[in-house]
mmCIF file of C-alpha atoms in Angstrom:
data_model
loop_
_atom_site.group_PDB
_atom_site.id
_atom_site.type_symbol
_atom_site.label_atom_id
_atom_site.label_comp_id
_atom_site.label_asym_id
_atom_site.label_seq_id
_atom_site.Cartn_x
_atom_site.Cartn_y
_atom_site.Cartn_z
ATOM 1 C CA MET A 235 0.000 0.000 0.000
ATOM 2 C CA LYS A 236 1.231 3.475 -0.900
ATOM 3 C CA VAL A 237 0.872 5.885 1.999
ATOM 4 C CA GLY A 238 1.611 9.423 3.076
ATOM 5 C CA ILE A 239 2.959 10.526 6.433
ATOM 6 C CA TYR A 240 1.651 13.665 8.153
ATOM 7 C CA CYS A 241 3.385 15.281 11.121
ATOM 8 C CA ARG A 242 2.155 18.438 12.846
ATOM 9 C CA VAL A 243 2.920 20.582 15.873
ATOM 10 C CA SER A 244 0.827 23.543 16.927
ATOM 11 C CA THR A 245 3.501 26.157 17.589
ATOM 12 C CA GLU A 246 6.493 27.550 15.726
ATOM 13 C CA LYS A 247 8.887 27.273 18.649
ATOM 14 C CA SER A 248 12.227 25.791 17.672
ATOM 15 C CA THR A 249 11.842 23.183 20.439
ATOM 16 C CA GLN A 250 8.902 21.691 18.530
ATOM 17 C CA GLU A 251 11.156 20.683 15.658
ATOM 18 C CA THR A 252 12.307 17.756 17.798
ATOM 19 C CA SER A 253 8.681 16.647 18.131
ATOM 20 C CA LEU A 254 8.246 16.757 14.356
ATOM 21 C CA ASP A 255 11.336 14.632 13.847
ATOM 22 C CA ARG A 256 10.142 12.150 16.469
ATOM 23 C CA GLN A 257 6.738 11.870 14.792
ATOM 24 C CA GLU A 258 8.385 11.240 11.440
ATOM 25 C CA GLN A 259 10.633 8.556 12.917
ATOM 26 C CA GLU A 260 7.767 6.752 14.681
ATOM 27 C CA LEU A 261 5.525 6.884 11.614
ATOM 28 C CA THR A 262 8.285 5.681 9.310
ATOM 29 C CA GLN A 263 8.810 2.735 11.642
ATOM 30 C CA LEU A 264 5.063 2.000 11.636
ATOM 31 C CA ALA A 265 5.033 2.066 7.833
ATOM 32 C CA ALA A 266 7.979 -0.336 7.700
ATOM 33 C CA MET A 267 6.327 -2.669 10.205
ATOM 34 C CA LYS A 268 3.127 -2.750 8.122
ATOM 35 C CA GLY A 269 5.013 -3.137 4.846
ATOM 36 C CA PHE A 270 3.746 0.183 3.449
ATOM 37 C CA GLU A 271 5.494 2.219 0.755
ATOM 38 C CA VAL A 272 5.907 5.823 1.921
ATOM 39 C CA VAL A 273 5.265 8.113 -1.036
ATOM 40 C CA THR A 274 5.399 11.470 0.717
ATOM 41 C CA ILE A 275 6.115 13.006 4.108
ATOM 42 C CA GLU A 276 4.585 16.338 5.106
ATOM 43 C CA LYS A 277 5.672 18.137 8.272
ATOM 44 C CA GLU A 278 4.328 21.501 9.396
ATOM 45 C CA GLN A 279 3.896 23.839 12.324
ATOM 46 C CA ALA A 280 0.281 25.014 12.311
ATOM 47 C CA SER A 281 -2.843 25.147 14.431
ATOM 48 C CA GLY A 282 -5.027 22.071 14.368
ATOM 49 C CA TYR A 283 -8.074 24.337 14.106
ATOM 50 C CA ASP A 284 -6.841 25.754 10.793
ATOM 51 C CA LEU A 285 -8.037 23.965 7.650
ATOM 52 C CA GLU A 286 -5.837 25.802 5.156
ATOM 53 C CA ARG A 287 -2.573 24.021 5.956
ATOM 54 C CA GLU A 288 -0.323 23.511 2.964
ATOM 55 C CA GLY A 289 0.912 20.096 4.039
ATOM 56 C CA ILE A 290 -2.538 18.602 4.508
ATOM 57 C CA LEU A 291 -3.770 20.219 1.273
ATOM 58 C CA ILE A 292 -0.981 18.527 -0.671
ATOM 59 C CA LEU A 293 -1.884 15.176 0.876
ATOM 60 C CA LEU A 294 -5.591 15.663 0.127
ATOM 61 C CA GLU A 295 -4.745 16.294 -3.518
ATOM 62 C CA GLN A 296 -2.644 13.131 -3.640
ATOM 63 C CA MET A 297 -5.573 11.207 -2.170
ATOM 64 C CA ARG A 298 -7.927 12.527 -4.842
ATOM 65 C CA ASN A 299 -5.395 11.649 -7.549
ATOM 66 C CA LYS A 300 -5.109 8.119 -6.097
ATOM 67 C CA GLU A 301 -1.390 8.596 -5.501
ATOM 68 C CA ILE A 302 -1.734 7.321 -1.927
ATOM 69 C CA GLU A 303 -4.124 4.811 -0.353
ATOM 70 C CA GLY A 304 -3.448 5.485 3.312
ATOM 71 C CA LEU A 305 -2.322 8.207 5.714
ATOM 72 C CA LEU A 306 -0.172 7.733 8.803
ATOM 73 C CA ILE A 307 -0.453 10.130 11.762
ATOM 74 C CA GLN A 308 0.753 9.949 15.343
ATOM 75 C CA ASP A 309 -2.791 10.308 16.669
ATOM 76 C CA GLU A 310 -6.036 11.899 15.485
ATOM 77 C CA THR A 311 -5.217 15.249 17.134
ATOM 78 C CA ARG A 312 -2.246 15.634 14.762
ATOM 79 C CA LEU A 313 -4.755 15.595 11.920
ATOM 80 C CA GLY A 314 -6.700 18.431 13.492
ATOM 81 C CA ARG A 315 -8.863 19.561 16.355
ATOM 82 C CA GLY A 316 -12.532 20.371 16.784
ATOM 83 C CA ASN A 317 -14.560 20.898 13.626
ATOM 84 C CA ALA A 318 -11.404 20.928 11.506
ATOM 85 C CA LYS A 319 -10.610 17.355 12.530
ATOM 86 C CA ILE A 320 -14.093 16.116 11.647
ATOM 87 C CA ALA A 321 -14.058 17.973 8.306
ATOM 88 C CA LEU A 322 -10.690 16.497 7.338
ATOM 89 C CA MET A 323 -11.665 13.001 8.436
ATOM 90 C CA HIS A 324 -14.779 13.285 6.272
ATOM 91 C CA CYS A 325 -12.704 14.346 3.241
ATOM 92 C CA ILE A 326 -10.220 11.537 3.820
ATOM 93 C CA TYR A 327 -12.759 8.749 4.302
ATOM 94 C CA LYS A 328 -14.746 10.066 1.342
ATOM 95 C CA GLU A 329 -11.729 9.304 -0.856
ATOM 96 C CA GLY A 330 -11.557 5.759 0.514
ATOM 97 C CA ILE A 331 -8.307 6.445 2.368
ATOM 98 C CA LYS A 332 -7.376 4.465 5.465
ATOM 99 C CA LEU A 333 -5.987 6.243 8.527
ATOM 100 C CA TYR A 334 -3.261 4.629 10.629
ATOM 101 C CA THR A 335 -1.882 5.906 13.939
ATOM 102 C CA VAL A 336 1.027 5.137 16.213
ATOM 103 C CA THR A 337 -1.388 5.316 19.144
ATOM 104 C CA HIS A 338 -3.446 2.400 17.801
ATOM 105 C CA ASN A 339 -0.405 0.694 16.275
ATOM 106 C CA GLY A 340 -2.523 0.266 13.182
ATOM 107 C CA GLU A 341 -5.778 1.530 11.688
ATOM 108 C CA LEU A 342 -7.473 4.391 13.541
ATOM 109 C CA GLU A 343 -10.415 3.433 15.711
ATOM 110 C CA ILE A 344 -12.723 6.458 15.773
ATOM 111 C CA SER A 345 -15.010 7.166 18.707
ATOM 112 C CA GLU A 346 -18.776 6.580 18.532
ATOM 113 C CA THR A 347 -19.330 10.337 18.648
ATOM 114 C CA ASP A 348 -17.001 11.000 15.720
ATOM 115 C CA ALA A 349 -18.537 8.118 13.762
ATOM 116 C CA MET A 350 -22.004 9.564 14.303
ATOM 117 C CA LEU A 351 -20.887 13.045 13.232
ATOM 118 C CA LEU A 352 -19.263 11.695 10.072
ATOM 119 C CA GLN A 353 -22.436 9.807 9.195
ATOM 120 C CA ILE A 354 -24.565 12.924 9.715
ATOM 121 C CA ILE A 355 -22.216 14.993 7.542
ATOM 122 C CA SER A 356 -22.412 12.426 4.734
ATOM 123 C CA ILE A 357 -26.209 12.391 4.843
ATOM 124 C CA VAL A 358 -26.467 16.188 4.879
ATOM 125 C CA GLU A 359 -23.914 16.500 2.076
ATOM 126 C CA GLU A 360 -25.850 14.054 -0.104
ATOM 127 C CA TYR A 361 -29.099 15.990 0.356
ATOM 128 C CA GLN A 362 -27.310 19.292 -0.271
ATOM 129 C CA ARG A 363 -25.924 17.866 -3.529
ATOM 130 C CA LYS A 364 -29.386 16.704 -4.609
ATOM 131 C CA LEU A 365 -30.884 20.084 -3.746
ATOM 132 C CA GLN A 366 -28.072 21.909 -5.536
ATOM 133 C CA ASN A 367 -28.498 19.835 -8.696
ATOM 134 C CA SER A 368 -32.244 20.359 -8.547
ATOM 135 C CA LYS A 369 -31.754 24.142 -8.380
ATOM 136 C CA ILE A 370 -29.358 24.039 -11.332
ATOM 137 C CA ARG A 371 -31.791 22.025 -13.452
ATOM 138 C CA ARG A 372 -34.647 24.346 -12.502
ATOM 139 C CA GLY A 373 -32.585 27.437 -13.314
ATOM 140 C CA MET A 374 -31.509 26.020 -16.680
ATOM 141 C CA LYS A 375 -35.093 25.099 -17.542
ATOM 142 C CA ARG A 376 -36.294 28.627 -16.769
ATOM 143 C CA ALA A 377 -33.422 30.152 -18.758
ATOM 144 C CA ILE A 378 -34.290 28.039 -21.814
ATOM 145 C CA GLU A 379 -37.959 28.987 -21.466
ATOM 146 C CA ASN A 380 -36.848 32.634 -21.508
ATOM 147 C CA GLY A 381 -34.899 32.182 -24.747
ATOM 148 C CA TYR A 382 -31.449 31.039 -23.572
ATOM 149 C CA ASN A 383 -29.753 28.741 -26.080
ATOM 150 C CA PRO A 384 -27.007 26.622 -24.469
ATOM 151 C CA ALA A 385 -25.749 25.583 -27.916
ATOM 152 C CA LYS A 386 -24.381 29.108 -28.426
ATOM 153 C CA ASN A 387 -21.803 28.483 -25.693
ATOM 154 C CA LEU A 388 -20.258 25.797 -27.907
ATOM 155 C CA SER A 389 -19.846 27.993 -30.966
ATOM 156 C CA ASN A 390 -16.282 29.099 -30.216
ATOM 157 C CA GLN A 391 -14.852 25.895 -28.797
ATOM 158 C CA HIS A 392 -12.938 25.230 -32.034
ATOM 159 C CA VAL A 393 -10.915 28.428 -31.623
ATOM 160 C CA GLY A 394 -7.277 27.691 -30.786
ATOM 161 C CA GLY A 395 -4.691 29.713 -28.878
ATOM 162 C CA GLY A 396 -4.749 33.380 -28.049
ATOM 163 C CA ARG A 397 -7.542 33.169 -25.507
ATOM 164 C CA GLU A 398 -7.175 35.089 -22.269
ATOM 165 C CA ARG A 399 -6.435 33.164 -19.143
ATOM 166 C CA SER A 400 -9.639 32.727 -17.132
ATOM 167 C CA GLU A 401 -9.737 34.442 -13.768
ATOM 168 C CA VAL A 402 -10.617 32.035 -10.980
ATOM 169 C CA PRO A 403 -10.804 32.593 -7.188
ATOM 170 C CA ILE A 404 -8.174 30.049 -6.153
ATOM 171 C CA GLN A 405 -8.726 30.507 -2.410
ATOM 172 C CA GLU A 406 -12.404 29.681 -2.815
ATOM 173 C CA ILE A 407 -11.526 26.618 -4.867
ATOM 174 C CA VAL A 408 -9.175 25.435 -2.106
ATOM 175 C CA ALA A 409 -11.820 26.039 0.569
ATOM 176 C CA LEU A 410 -14.475 24.132 -1.399
ATOM 177 C CA ARG A 411 -12.085 21.220 -1.991
ATOM 178 C CA ILE A 412 -11.450 21.016 1.749
ATOM 179 C CA LYS A 413 -15.210 20.775 2.235
ATOM 180 C CA GLY A 414 -15.175 17.718 -0.016
ATOM 181 C CA LEU A 415 -16.685 19.121 -3.216
ATOM 182 C CA THR A 416 -15.612 17.567 -6.505
ATOM 183 C CA PHE A 417 -14.106 19.691 -9.283
ATOM 184 C CA ALA A 418 -17.390 19.368 -11.199
ATOM 185 C CA GLU A 419 -19.352 20.692 -8.220
ATOM 186 C CA ILE A 420 -16.891 23.551 -7.693
ATOM 187 C CA THR A 421 -17.192 24.468 -11.375
ATOM 188 C CA GLU A 422 -20.992 24.566 -11.127
ATOM 189 C CA ASN A 423 -20.716 26.698 -7.995
ATOM 190 C CA LEU A 424 -18.401 29.231 -9.684
ATOM 191 C CA ASN A 425 -20.397 29.365 -12.914
ATOM 192 C CA ARG A 426 -23.570 30.155 -10.997
ATOM 193 C CA ARG A 427 -21.724 33.108 -9.498
ATOM 194 C CA GLY A 428 -20.621 34.494 -12.850
ATOM 195 C CA TYR A 429 -17.196 32.880 -13.359
ATOM 196 C CA GLU A 430 -17.092 31.327 -16.823
ATOM 197 C CA VAL A 431 -14.662 28.490 -16.177
ATOM 198 C CA SER A 432 -14.527 24.838 -17.118
ATOM 199 C CA LYS A 433 -13.906 21.848 -14.874
ATOM 200 C CA ALA A 434 -10.509 21.380 -16.549
ATOM 201 C CA THR A 435 -9.533 24.980 -15.766
ATOM 202 C CA VAL A 436 -10.573 24.629 -12.119
ATOM 203 C CA HIS A 437 -8.587 21.397 -11.776
ATOM 204 C CA ARG A 438 -5.535 22.895 -13.508
ATOM 205 C CA ARG A 439 -5.490 26.029 -11.348
ATOM 206 C CA TYR A 440 -5.846 23.965 -8.179
ATOM 207 C CA ALA A 441 -2.981 21.714 -9.262
ATOM 208 C CA GLU A 442 -0.848 24.788 -10.077
ATOM 209 C CA HIS A 443 -1.616 26.228 -6.650
ATOM 210 C CA ALA A 444 -0.673 22.969 -4.905
ATOM 211 C CA GLU A 445 2.572 22.784 -6.904
ATOM 212 C CA LYS A 446 3.528 26.334 -5.886
ATOM 213 C CA GLN A 447 3.105 25.441 -2.229
ATOM 214 C CA LYS A 448 5.609 22.593 -2.366
ATOM 215 C CA PRO A 449 8.980 23.410 -0.769
ATOM 216 C CA ILE A 450 11.762 24.068 -3.279
#
């Protein structure tokens, strides 16, 4: 199994660097014991309540791209705290990724409370998606009834280079990805708000953003 390793401390004190190194060592040993192939190691000093952490964003992208099948953390608090932890766990499990911890010496055993919250989030998300798609279909139907012709949007697709680079709100894309939305859903969300972008453009800009955040 290909896995990623995630190490985190909450402060930027130099003394915490030792803790990061210890986490990496323990997780590398766990991976070796389980026979896992470590693809990437992300270490960062950031608050567990913060969702926009570069290290975890890189790992989430690798999960979505099926580059890793599992994630190793020292314990669930290293992943995050409070609502941020639940949100990240939802995103991770949604991608079919397995979580392993040093604390459990294997796969993470989540509490009954966390399991219940994750189930509720999944149910709510599914109904939100259905409602969102229903609104889109209703809006499109009304637009067509009022004379809108969707075929006109395809008239210039054969045009080659020279087009201007589409402006996209990258921070909003990142935030929506953290919430678990697919690139197709993010594209629909942006288009409804007036941004004329394609799914491919959204995916490309997100990938470019993730690449820029990688340490040189």
